[in-house]
mmCIF file of C-alpha atoms in Angstrom:
data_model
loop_
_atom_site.group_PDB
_atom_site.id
_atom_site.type_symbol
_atom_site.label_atom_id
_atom_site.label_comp_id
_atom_site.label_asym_id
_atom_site.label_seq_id
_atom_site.Cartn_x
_atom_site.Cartn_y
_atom_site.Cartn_z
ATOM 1 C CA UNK E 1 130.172 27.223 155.209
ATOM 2 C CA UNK E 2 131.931 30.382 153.425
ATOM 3 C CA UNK E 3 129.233 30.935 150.912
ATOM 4 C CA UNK E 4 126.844 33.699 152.275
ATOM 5 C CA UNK E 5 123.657 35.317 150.045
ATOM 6 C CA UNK E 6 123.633 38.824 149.214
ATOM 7 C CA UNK E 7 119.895 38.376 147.579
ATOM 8 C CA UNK E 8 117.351 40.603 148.172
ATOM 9 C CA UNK E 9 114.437 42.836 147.017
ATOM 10 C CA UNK E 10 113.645 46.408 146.315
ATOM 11 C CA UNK E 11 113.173 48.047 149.925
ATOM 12 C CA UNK E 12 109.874 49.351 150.779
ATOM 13 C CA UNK E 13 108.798 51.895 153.801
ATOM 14 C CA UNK E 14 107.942 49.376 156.902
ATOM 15 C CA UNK E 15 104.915 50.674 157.640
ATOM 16 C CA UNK E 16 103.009 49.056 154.452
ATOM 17 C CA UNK E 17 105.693 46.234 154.580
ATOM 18 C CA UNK E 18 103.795 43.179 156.096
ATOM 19 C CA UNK E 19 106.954 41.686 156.973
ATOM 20 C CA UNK E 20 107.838 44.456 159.962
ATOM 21 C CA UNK E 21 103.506 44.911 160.687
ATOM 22 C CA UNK E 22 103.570 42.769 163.772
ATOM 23 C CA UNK E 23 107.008 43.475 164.609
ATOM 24 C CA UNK E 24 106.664 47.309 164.684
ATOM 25 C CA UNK E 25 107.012 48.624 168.363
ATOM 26 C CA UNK E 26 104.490 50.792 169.890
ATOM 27 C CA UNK E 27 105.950 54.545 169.399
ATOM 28 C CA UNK E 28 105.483 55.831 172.898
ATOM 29 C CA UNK E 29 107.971 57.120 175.491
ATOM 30 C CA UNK E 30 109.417 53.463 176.862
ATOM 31 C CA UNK E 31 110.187 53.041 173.073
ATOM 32 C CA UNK E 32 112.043 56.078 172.295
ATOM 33 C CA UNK E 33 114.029 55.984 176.118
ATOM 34 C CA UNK E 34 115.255 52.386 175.104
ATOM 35 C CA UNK E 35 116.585 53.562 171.514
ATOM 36 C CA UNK E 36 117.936 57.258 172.237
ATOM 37 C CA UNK E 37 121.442 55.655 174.266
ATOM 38 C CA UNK E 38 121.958 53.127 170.880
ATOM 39 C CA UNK E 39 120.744 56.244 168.643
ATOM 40 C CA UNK E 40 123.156 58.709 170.396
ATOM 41 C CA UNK E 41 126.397 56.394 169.640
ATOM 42 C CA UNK E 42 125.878 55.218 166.593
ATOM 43 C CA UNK E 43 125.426 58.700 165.315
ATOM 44 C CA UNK E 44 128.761 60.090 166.832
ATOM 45 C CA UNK E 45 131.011 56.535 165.689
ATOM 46 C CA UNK E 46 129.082 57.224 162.274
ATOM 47 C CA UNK E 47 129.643 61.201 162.236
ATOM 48 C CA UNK E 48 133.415 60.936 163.900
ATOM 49 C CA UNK E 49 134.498 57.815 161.190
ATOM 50 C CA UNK E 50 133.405 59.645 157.900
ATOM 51 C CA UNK E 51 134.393 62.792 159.064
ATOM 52 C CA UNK E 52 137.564 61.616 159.637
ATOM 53 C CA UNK E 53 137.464 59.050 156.108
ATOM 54 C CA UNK E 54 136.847 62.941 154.704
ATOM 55 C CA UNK E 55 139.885 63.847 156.543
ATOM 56 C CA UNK E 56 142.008 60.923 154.774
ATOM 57 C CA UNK E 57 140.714 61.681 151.355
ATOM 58 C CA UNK E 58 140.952 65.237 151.617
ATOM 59 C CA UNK E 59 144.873 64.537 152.167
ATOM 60 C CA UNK E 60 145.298 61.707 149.250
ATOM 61 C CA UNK E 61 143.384 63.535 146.192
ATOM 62 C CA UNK E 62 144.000 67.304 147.504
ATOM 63 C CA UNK E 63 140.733 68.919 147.548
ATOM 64 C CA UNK E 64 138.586 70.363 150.635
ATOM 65 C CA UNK E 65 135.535 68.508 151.589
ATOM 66 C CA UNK E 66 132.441 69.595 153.242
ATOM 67 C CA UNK E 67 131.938 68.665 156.933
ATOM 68 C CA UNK E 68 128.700 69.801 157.043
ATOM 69 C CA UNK E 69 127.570 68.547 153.753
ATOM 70 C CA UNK E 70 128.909 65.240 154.530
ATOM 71 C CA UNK E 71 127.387 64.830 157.994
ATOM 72 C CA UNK E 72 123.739 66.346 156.773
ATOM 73 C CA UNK E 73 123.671 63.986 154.193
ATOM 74 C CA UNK E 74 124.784 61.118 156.226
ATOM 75 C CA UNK E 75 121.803 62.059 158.189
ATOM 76 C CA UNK E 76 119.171 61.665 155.713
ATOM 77 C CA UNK E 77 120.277 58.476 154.440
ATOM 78 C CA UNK E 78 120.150 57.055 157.935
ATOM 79 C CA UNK E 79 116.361 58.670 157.833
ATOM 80 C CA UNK E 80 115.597 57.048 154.775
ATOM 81 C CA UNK E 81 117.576 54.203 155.171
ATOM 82 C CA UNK E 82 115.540 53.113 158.393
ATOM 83 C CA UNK E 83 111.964 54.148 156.815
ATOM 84 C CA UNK E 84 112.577 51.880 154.222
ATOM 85 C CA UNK E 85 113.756 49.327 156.861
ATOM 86 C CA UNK E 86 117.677 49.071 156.454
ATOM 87 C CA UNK E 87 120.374 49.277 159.306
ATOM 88 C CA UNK E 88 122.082 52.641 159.686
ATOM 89 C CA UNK E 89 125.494 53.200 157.981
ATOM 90 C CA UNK E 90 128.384 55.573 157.522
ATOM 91 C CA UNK E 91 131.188 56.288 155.169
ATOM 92 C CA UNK E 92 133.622 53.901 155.674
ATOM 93 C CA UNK E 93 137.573 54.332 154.787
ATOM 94 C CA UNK E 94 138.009 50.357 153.534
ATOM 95 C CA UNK E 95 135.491 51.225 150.038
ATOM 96 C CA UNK E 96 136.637 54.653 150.083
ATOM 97 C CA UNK E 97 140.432 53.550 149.701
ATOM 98 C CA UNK E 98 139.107 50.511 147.417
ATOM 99 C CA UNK E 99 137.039 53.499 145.348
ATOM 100 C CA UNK E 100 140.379 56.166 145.139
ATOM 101 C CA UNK E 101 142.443 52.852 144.095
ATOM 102 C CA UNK E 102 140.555 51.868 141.283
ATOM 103 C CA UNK E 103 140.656 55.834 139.857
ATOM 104 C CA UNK E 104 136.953 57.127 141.281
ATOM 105 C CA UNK E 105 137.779 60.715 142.023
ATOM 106 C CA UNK E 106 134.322 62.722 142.005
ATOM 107 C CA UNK E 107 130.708 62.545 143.553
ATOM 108 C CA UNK E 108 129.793 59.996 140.523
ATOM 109 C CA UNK E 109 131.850 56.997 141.364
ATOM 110 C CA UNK E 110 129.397 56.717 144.696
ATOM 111 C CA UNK E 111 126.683 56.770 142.892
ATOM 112 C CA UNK E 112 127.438 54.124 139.899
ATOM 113 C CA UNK E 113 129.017 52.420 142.997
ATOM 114 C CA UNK E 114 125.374 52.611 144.829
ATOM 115 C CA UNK E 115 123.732 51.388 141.720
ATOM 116 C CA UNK E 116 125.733 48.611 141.076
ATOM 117 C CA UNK E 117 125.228 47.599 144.728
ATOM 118 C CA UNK E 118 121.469 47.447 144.328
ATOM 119 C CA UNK E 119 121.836 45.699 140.749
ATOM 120 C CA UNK E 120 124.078 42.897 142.477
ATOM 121 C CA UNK E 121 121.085 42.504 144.694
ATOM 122 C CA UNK E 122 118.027 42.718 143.227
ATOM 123 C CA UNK E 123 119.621 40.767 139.595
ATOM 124 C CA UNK E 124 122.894 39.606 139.704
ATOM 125 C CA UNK E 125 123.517 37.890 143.203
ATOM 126 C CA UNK E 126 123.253 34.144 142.018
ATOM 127 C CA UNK E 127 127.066 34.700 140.510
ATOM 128 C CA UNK E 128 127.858 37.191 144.076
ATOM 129 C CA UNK E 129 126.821 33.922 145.928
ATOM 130 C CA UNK E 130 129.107 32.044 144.245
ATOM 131 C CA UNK E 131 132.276 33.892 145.767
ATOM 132 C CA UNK E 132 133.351 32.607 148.967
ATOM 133 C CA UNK E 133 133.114 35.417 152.311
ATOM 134 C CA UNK E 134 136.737 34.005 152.523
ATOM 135 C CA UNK E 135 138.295 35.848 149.674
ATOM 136 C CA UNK E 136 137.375 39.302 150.696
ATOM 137 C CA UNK E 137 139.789 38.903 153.490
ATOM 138 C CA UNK E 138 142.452 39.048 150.543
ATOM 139 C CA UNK E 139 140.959 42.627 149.331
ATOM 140 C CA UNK E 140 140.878 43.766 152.466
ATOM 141 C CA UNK E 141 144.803 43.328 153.363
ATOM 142 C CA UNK E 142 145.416 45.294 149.940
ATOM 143 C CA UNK E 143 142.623 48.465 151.661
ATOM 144 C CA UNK E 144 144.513 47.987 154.983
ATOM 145 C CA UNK E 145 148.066 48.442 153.080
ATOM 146 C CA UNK E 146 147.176 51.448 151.411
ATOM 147 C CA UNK E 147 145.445 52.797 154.531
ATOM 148 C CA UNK E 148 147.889 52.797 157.113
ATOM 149 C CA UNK E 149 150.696 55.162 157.119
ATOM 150 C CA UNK E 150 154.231 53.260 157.920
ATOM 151 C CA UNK E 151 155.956 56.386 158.423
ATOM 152 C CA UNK E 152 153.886 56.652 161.723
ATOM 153 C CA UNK E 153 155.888 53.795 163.035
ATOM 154 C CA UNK E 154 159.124 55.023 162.518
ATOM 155 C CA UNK E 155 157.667 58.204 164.400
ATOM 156 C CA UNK E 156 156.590 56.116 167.305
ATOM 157 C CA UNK E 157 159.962 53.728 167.513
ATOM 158 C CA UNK E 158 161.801 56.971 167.174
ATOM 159 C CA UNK E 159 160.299 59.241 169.815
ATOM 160 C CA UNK E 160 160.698 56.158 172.356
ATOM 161 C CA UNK E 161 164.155 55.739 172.119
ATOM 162 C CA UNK E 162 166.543 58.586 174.106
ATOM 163 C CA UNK E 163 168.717 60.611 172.575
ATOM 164 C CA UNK E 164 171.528 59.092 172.097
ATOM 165 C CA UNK E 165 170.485 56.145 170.311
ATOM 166 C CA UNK E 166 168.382 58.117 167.624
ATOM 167 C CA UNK E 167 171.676 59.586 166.600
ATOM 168 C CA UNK E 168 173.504 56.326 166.807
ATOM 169 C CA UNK E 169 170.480 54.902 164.230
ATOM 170 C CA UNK E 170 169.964 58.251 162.129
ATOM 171 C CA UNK E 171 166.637 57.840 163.738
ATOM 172 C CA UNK E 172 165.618 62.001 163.919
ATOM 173 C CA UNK E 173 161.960 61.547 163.216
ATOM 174 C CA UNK E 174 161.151 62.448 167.581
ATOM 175 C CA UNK E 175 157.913 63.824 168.479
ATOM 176 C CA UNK E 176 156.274 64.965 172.273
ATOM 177 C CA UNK E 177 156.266 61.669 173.730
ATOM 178 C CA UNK E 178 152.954 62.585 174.692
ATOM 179 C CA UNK E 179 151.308 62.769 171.401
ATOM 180 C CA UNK E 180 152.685 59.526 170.908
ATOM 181 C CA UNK E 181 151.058 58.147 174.048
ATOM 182 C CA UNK E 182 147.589 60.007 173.314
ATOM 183 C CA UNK E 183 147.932 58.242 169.719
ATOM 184 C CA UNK E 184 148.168 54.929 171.339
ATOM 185 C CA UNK E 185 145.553 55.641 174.020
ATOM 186 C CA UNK E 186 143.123 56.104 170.935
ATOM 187 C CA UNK E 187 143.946 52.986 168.654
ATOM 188 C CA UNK E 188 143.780 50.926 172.480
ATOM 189 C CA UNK E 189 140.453 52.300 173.460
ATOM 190 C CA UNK E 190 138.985 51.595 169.599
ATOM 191 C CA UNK E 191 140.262 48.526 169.588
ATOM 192 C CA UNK E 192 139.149 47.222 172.864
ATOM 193 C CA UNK E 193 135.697 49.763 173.061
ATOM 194 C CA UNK E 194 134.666 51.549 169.880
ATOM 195 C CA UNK E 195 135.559 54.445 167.782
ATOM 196 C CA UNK E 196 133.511 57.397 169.512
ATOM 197 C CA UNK E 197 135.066 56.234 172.970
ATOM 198 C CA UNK E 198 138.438 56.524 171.920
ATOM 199 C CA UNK E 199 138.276 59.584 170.204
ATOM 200 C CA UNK E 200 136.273 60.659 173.623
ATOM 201 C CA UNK E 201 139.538 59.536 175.692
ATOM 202 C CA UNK E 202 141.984 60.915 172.993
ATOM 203 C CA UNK E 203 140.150 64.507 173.413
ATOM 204 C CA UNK E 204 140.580 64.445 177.245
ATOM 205 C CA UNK E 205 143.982 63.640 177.043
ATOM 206 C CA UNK E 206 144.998 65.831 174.842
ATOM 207 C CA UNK E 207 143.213 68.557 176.845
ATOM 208 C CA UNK E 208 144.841 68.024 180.151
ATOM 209 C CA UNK E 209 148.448 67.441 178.210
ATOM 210 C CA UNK E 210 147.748 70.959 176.942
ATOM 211 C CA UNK E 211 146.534 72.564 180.188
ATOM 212 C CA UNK E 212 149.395 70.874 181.947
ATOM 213 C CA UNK E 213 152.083 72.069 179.122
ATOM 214 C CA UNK E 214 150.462 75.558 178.863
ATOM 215 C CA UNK E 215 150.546 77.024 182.816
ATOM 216 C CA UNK E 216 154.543 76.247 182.909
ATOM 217 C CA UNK E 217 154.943 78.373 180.761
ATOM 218 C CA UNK E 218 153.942 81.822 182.619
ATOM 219 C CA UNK E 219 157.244 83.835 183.096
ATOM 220 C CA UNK E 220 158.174 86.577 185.580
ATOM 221 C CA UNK E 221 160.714 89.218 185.623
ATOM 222 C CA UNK E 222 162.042 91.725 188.400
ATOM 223 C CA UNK E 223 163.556 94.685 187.915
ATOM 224 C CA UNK E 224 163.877 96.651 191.146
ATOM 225 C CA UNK E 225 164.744 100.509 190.954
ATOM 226 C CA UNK E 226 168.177 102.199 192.108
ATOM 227 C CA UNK E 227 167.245 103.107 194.951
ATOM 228 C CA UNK E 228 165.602 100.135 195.344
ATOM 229 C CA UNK E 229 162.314 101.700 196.686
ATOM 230 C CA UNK E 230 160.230 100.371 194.243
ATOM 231 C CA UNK E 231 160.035 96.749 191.905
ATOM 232 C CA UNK E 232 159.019 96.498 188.755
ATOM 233 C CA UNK E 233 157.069 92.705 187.336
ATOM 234 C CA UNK E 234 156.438 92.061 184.027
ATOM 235 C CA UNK E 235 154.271 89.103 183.508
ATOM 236 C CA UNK E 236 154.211 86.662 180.493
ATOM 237 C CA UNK E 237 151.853 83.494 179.559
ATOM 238 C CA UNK E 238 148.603 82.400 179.601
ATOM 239 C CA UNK E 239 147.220 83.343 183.027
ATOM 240 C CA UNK E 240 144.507 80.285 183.536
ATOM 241 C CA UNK E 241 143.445 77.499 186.178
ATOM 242 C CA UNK E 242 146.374 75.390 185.020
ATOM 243 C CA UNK E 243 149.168 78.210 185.625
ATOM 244 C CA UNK E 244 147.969 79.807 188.893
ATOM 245 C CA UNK E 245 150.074 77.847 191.186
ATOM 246 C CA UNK E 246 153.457 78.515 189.243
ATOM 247 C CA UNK E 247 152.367 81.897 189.048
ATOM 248 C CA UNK E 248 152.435 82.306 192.378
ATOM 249 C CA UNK E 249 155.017 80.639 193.389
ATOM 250 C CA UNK E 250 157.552 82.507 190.681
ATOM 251 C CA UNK E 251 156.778 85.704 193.074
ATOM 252 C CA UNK E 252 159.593 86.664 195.766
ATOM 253 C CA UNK E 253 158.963 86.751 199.067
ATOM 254 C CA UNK E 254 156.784 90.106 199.703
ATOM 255 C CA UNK E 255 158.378 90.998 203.580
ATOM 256 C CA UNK E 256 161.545 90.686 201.834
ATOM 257 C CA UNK E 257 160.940 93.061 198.327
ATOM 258 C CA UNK E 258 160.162 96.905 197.977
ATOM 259 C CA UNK E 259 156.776 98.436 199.300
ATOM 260 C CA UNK E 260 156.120 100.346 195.734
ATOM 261 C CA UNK E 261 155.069 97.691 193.050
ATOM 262 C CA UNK E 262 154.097 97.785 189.801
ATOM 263 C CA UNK E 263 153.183 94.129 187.273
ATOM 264 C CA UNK E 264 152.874 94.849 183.922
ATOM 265 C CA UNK E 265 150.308 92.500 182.271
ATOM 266 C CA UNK E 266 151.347 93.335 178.343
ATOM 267 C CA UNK E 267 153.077 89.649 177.597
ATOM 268 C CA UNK E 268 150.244 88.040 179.866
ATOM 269 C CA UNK E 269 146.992 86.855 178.729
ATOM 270 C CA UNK E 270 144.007 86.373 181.544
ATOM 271 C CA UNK E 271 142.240 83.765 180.329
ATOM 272 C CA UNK E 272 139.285 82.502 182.799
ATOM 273 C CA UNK E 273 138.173 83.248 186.448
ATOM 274 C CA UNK E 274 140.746 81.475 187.868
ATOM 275 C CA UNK E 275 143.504 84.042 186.231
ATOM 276 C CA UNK E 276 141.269 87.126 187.166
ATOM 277 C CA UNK E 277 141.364 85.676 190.920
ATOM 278 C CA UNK E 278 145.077 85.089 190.722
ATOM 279 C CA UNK E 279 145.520 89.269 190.196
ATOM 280 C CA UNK E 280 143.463 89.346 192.968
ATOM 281 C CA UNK E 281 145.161 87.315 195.054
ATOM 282 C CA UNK E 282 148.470 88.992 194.073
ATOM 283 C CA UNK E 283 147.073 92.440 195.292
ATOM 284 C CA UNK E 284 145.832 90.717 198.541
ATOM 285 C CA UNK E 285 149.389 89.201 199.025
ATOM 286 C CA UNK E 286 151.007 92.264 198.515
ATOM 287 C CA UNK E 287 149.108 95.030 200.234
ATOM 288 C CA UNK E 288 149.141 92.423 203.606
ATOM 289 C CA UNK E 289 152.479 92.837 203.806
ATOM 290 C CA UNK E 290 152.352 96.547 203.749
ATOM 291 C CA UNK E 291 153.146 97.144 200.011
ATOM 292 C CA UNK E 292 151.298 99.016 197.300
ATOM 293 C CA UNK E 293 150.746 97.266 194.018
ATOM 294 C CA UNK E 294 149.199 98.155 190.577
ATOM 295 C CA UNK E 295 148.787 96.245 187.689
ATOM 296 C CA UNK E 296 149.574 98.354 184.351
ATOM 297 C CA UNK E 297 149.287 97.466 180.586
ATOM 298 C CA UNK E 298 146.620 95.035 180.426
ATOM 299 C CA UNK E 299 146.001 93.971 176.419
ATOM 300 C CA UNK E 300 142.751 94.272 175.227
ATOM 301 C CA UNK E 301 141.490 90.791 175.259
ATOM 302 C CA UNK E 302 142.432 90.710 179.087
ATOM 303 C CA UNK E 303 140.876 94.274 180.016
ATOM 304 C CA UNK E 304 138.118 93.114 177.968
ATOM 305 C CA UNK E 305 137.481 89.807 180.561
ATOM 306 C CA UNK E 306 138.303 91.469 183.980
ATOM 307 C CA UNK E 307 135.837 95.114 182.785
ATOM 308 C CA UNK E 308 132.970 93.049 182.687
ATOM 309 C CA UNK E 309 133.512 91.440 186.282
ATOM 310 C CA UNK E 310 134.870 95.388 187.136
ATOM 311 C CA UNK E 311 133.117 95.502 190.348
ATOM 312 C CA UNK E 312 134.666 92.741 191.823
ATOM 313 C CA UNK E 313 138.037 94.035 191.915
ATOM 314 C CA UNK E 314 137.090 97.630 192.581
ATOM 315 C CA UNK E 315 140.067 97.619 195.628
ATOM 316 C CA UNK E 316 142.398 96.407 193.110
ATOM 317 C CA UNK E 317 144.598 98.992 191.178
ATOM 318 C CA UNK E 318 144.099 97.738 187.755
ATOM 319 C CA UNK E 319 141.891 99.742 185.726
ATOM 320 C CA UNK E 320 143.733 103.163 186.187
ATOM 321 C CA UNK E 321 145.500 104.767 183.195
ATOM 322 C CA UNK E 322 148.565 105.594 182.764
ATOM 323 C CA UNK E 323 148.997 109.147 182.475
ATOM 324 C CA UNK E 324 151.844 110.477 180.065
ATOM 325 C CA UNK E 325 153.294 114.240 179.740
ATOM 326 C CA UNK E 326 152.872 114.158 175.685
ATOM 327 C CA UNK E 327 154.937 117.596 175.698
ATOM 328 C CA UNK E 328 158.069 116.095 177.688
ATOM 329 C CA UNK E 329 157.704 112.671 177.056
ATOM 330 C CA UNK E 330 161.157 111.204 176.134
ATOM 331 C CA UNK E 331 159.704 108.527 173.592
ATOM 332 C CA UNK E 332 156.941 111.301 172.207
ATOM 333 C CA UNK E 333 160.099 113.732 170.975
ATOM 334 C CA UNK E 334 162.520 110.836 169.604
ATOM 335 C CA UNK E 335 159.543 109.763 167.561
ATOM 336 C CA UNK E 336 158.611 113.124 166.567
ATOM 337 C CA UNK E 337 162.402 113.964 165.711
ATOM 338 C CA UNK E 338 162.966 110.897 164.293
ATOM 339 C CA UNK E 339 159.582 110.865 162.138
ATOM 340 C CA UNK E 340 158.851 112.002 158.575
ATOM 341 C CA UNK E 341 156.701 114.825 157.411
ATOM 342 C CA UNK E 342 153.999 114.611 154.724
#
């Protein structure tokens, strides 16, 4: 049959509920080990769907929700929900899109929504009961219509398709292949798994694309003096675990390059252990091979990292400052010539 019975009657807390007294587990340890997993992962698919419902109506009615508002709240009506002996729930973006559609805008909608829910079942189900569970399914293709945004698959057709045919097919709409392939990671895993799994999976994807995208793009540049006694490298880029080994390997050969070396650090950023061990491992390179290296103009966020970890790299020249004649300094007199008086 597709008649099913939305009847029911006003909640009350299951502990003076007969109906739940000799069902009630015992509240000891075994008890709360067997419900924490099921606990855990309802509460992040919950939290990480209206969160992201928040997201979507945010976007469609142009205001700024509240994350935390949203998610404490969520949380007590879970509490109270499962004192009074109802399942869990979460906002979900099918009635939200249903509630924007049919011009509910503000916090009251949800609430004459809420009461009309528990007047359908405590008074008027006997006409509810009378619609067939078949006929939602007709409501629900109008939610999912408004819900999904068809532009995305343009985006996705267009950014799989090389060059030369998006041109052909005025088809500019190209984005990193990889998001694409993160976003279809995600909508796979929630299909197949559940929400919280695929967001899990989209996370850690997107973290490694970044880490992989972010260490090529450390930069080096030689300049090697006239009488090409000394070399000069400036460093630029994130300085990380995911950029040491291009690091290194931008770096000439030291047996072949002058014994006096300088690496300026003011385009780089050291951002972990890993990048403080990489200057480290630069110095060691260099001073094996019978040069002398130190690393100059550090920004603050850097100096700031490697000065707490100081005594670690107290053989490495890389803390020294630079000392400048104020009196003959070139760039000192062309901005004091070139400066205004007040």
């Amino acid at each position: 049959a597709d008649l099913a019975s939305v009847a029911g009657a006003f909640p009350l807390p299951v502990w003076a509920s007969s109906e739940y007294r000799d069902v009630m587990p015992p509240l000891n340890g075994e008890t709360i080990a067997a419900i924490l997993p099921v606990a855990f992962t309802a509460a992040a698919i919950g939290l990480l769907e209206s969160l992201l419902t928040l997201e979507i109506i945010d976007e469609m009615t142009n205001t700024k929700g509240n994350n935390n508002r949203e998610a404490i709240g969520q949380g007590l009506g879970n509490l109270f929900s499962g004192i009074l002996g109802g399942m869990g729930g979460c906002t979900t973006i099918g009635q939200s899109m249903m509630n924007l559609h049919s011009g509910g805008f503000t916090r009251l909608s949800s609430t004459v929504a809420a009461i009309f829910m528990l007047c359908i079942i405590l008074v008027a189900y006997p006409l509810i009961n009378l619609i067939p569970v078949a006929g939602l399914a007709g409501v629900m293709f109008v939610v999912t219509y408004f819900t999904i945004e068809w532009e995305s698959f343009k985006v996705v057709f267009g950014s799989c398709l090389p060059q030369t045919y998006r041109k052909k097919y005025d088809l500019e709409t190209k984005v990193k292949r990889s998001d694409v392939f993160v976003m279809l990671s995600v909508v796979t895993v929630t299909l197949i798994l559940d929400l919280a799994i695929g967001v899990g999976v989209g996370i850690l994807l997107s973290c490694l694309i970044f880490a992989w995208d972010t260490g090529t793009r450390v930069t080096l540049n030689r300049a090697v003096s006239e009488d090409g006694h000394s070399v000069i490298y400036s460093l630029g880029g994130p300085i990380f675990f995911g950029s040491i080994k291009p690091l290194m390997d931008l770096f000439p050969n030291p047996k072949e390059e002058p014994k006096d070396v300088t690496v300026l650090l003011e385009n780089a950023d050291i951002l972990d252990w890993s990048g403080m061990m990489a200057i480290k491992r630069i110095h060691e390179k260099m001073e094996n091979n019978g040069a002398t290296v130190k690393f100059q103009k550090l920004n603050v966020s850097s100096r700031k990292l490697m000065y707490k970890s100081k005594h670690l790299w107290e053989n490495v020249n890389i803390f020294e400052e630079e000392k400048v004649d104020v009196e003959h300094d070139v760039l000192v007199e062309q901005n004091h010539l070139g400066g205004t008086h007040l």
